[in-house]
GROMACS .gro file of C-alpha atoms in nm:
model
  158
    1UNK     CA    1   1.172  -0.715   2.148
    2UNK     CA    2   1.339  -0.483   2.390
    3UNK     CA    3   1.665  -0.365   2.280
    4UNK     CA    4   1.934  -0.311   2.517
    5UNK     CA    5   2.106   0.037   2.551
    6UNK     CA    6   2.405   0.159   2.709
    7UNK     CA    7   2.461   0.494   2.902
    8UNK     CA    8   2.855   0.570   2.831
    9UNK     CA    9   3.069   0.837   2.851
   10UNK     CA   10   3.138   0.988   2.545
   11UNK     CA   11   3.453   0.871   2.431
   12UNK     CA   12   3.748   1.098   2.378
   13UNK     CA   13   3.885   1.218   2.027
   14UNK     CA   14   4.089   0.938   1.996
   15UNK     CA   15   3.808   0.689   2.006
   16UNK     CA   16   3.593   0.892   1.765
   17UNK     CA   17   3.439   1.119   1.977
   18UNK     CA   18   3.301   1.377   1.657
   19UNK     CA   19   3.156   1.038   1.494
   20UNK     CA   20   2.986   0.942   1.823
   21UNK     CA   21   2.827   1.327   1.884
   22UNK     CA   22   2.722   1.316   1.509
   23UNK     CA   23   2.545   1.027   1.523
   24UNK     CA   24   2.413   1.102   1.853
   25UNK     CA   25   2.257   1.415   1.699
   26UNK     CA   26   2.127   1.277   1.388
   27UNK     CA   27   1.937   0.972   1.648
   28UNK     CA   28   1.789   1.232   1.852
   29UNK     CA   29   1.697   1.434   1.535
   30UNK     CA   30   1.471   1.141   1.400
   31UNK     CA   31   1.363   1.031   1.775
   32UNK     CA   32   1.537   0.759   1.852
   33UNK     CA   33   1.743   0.843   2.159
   34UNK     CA   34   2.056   0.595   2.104
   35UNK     CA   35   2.292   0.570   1.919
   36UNK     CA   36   2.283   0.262   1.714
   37UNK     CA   37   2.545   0.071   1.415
   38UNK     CA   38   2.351   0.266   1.175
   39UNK     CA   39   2.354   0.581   1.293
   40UNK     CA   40   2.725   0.548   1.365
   41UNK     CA   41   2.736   0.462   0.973
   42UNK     CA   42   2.566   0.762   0.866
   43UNK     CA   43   2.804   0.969   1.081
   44UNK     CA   44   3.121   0.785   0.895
   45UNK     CA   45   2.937   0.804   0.577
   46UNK     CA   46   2.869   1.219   0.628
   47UNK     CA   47   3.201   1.289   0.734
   48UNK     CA   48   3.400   1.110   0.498
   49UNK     CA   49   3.168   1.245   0.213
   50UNK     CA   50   3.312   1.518   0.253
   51UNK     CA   51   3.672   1.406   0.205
   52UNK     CA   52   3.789   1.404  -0.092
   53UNK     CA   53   4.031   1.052  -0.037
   54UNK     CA   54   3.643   0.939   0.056
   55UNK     CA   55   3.434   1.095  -0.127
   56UNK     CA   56   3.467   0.871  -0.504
   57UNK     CA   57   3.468   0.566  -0.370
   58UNK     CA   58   3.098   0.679  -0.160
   59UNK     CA   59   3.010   0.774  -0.482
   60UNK     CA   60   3.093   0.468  -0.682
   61UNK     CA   61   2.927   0.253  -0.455
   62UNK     CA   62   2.612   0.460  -0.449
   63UNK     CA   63   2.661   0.554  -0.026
   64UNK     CA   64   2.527   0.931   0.046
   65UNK     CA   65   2.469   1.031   0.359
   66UNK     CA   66   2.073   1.110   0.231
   67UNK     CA   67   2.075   0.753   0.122
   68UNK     CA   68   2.171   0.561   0.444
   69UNK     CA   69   1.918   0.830   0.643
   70UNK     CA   70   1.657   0.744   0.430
   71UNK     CA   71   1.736   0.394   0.466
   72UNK     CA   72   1.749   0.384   0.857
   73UNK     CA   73   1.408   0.528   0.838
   74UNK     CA   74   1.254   0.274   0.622
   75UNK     CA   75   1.447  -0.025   0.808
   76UNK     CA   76   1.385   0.117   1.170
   77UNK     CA   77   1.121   0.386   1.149
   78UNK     CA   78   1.160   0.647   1.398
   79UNK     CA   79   1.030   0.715   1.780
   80UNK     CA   80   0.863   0.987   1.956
   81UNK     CA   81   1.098   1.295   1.975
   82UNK     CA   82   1.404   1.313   2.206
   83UNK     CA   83   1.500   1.605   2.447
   84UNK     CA   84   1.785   1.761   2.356
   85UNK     CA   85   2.030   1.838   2.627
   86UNK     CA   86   2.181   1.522   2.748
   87UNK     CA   87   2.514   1.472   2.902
   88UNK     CA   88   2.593   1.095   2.829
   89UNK     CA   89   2.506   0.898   2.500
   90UNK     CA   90   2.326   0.570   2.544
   91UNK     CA   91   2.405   0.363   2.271
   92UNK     CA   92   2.326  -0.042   2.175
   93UNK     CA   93   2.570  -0.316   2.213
   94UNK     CA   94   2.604  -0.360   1.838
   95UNK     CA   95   2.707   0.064   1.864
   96UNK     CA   96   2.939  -0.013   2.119
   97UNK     CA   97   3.103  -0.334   1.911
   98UNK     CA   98   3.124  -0.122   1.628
   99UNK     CA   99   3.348   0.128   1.778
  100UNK     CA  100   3.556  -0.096   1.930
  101UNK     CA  101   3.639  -0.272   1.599
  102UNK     CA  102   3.694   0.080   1.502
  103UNK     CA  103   3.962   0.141   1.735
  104UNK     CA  104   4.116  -0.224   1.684
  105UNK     CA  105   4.129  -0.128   1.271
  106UNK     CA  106   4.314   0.220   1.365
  107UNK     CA  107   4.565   0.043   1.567
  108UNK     CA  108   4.680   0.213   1.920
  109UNK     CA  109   4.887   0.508   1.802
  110UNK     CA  110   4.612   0.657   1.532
  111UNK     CA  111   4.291   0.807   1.614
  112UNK     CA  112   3.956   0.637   1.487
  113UNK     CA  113   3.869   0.839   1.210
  114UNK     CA  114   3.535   0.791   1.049
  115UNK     CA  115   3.649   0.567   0.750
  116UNK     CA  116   3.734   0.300   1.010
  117UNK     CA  117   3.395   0.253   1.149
  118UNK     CA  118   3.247   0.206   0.771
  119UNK     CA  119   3.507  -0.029   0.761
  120UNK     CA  120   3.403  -0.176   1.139
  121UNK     CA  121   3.037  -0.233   0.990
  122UNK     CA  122   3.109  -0.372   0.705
  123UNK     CA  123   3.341  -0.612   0.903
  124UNK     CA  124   3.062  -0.727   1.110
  125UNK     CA  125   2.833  -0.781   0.814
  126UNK     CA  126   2.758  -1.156   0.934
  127UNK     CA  127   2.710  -1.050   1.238
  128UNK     CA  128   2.321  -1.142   1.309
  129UNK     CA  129   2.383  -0.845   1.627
  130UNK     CA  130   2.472  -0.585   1.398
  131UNK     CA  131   2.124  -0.448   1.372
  132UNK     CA  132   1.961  -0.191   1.047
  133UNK     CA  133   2.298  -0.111   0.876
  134UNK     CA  134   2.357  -0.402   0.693
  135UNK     CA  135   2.001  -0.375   0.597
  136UNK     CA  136   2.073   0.001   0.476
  137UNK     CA  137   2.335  -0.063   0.286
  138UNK     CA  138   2.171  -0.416   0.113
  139UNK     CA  139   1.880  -0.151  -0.009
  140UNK     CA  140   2.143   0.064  -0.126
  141UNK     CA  141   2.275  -0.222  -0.316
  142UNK     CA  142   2.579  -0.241  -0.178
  143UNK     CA  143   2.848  -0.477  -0.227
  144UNK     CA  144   2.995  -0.515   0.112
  145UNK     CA  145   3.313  -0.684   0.024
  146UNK     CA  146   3.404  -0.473  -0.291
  147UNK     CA  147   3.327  -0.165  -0.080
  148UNK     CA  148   3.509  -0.261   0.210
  149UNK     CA  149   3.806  -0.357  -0.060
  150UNK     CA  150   3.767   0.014  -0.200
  151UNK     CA  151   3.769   0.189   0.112
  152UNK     CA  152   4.080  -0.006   0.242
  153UNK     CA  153   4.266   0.106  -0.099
  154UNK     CA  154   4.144   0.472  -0.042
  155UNK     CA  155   4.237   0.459   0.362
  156UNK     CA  156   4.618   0.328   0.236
  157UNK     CA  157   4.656   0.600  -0.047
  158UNK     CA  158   4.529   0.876   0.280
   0.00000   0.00000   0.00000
């Protein structure tokens, strides 16, 4: 099965442009060249781990950043290796859905800030076009609902 991929610019800092870069990176550093749900996730999940608003509800939930890589390794396996300068990010439909729920959860006047796209995948968890990070966080043995309840709480208390 082929997947599709889009070539976009990347998007500015209000859209999430850090998230997007980060996950770009961490794609190209296992060979994948796009940008997919789950490497979005892992971005959210790295930078918020290091929040501290974020960081005990990650841990009570069993999400580490070493976790969901390890997962999207086992779920999707990895390609042959990626050059490294690039000036636009090509990403999947279910990447690009996800950051536009993002931006729909942080409302027009806030920036998308990496807890919102955890939130955006775990919004489109029966969503059959989500691709690996459902999968990644079921092997984690995540509850999406409770998690998604926890983060909400954390995100209101931020």
């Amino acid at each position: 099965m082929q997947t599709a991929h889009l070539s976009v610019a990347l998007p500015s800092v209000r859209h999430g442009r850090e998230i997007v870069l980060l996950a770009d990176l961490e794609s190209h550093e296992s060979g994948f060249g796009f940008v997919d749900a789950e490497h979005l996730l892992l971005a959210a999940v790295t930078l918020c781990a290091g929040m501290p608003r974020f960081r005990p509800v990650l841990d009570a939930h069993g999400v580490t950043p070493d976790g969901v890589r390890a997962g999207i390794r086992a779920f999707v396996g990895a390609h042959r290796p990626c050059p490294g300068e690039h000036d636009r990010v090509a990403c999947t439909p279910a990447a690009a859905r996800v950051l536009a729920r993002a931006a729909t959860i942080a409302g027009p006047l806030e920036r998308v800030r990496p807890v919102h796209v955890v939130l955006a995948v775990l919004d489109g968890v029966d969503d059959p076009f989500m691709g690996s990070a459902h999968d990644v966080l079921d092997a984690l043995g995540v509850d999406p609902r409770r998690f998604r309840r926890a983060l909400r709480r954390a995100a209101r208390r931020a």
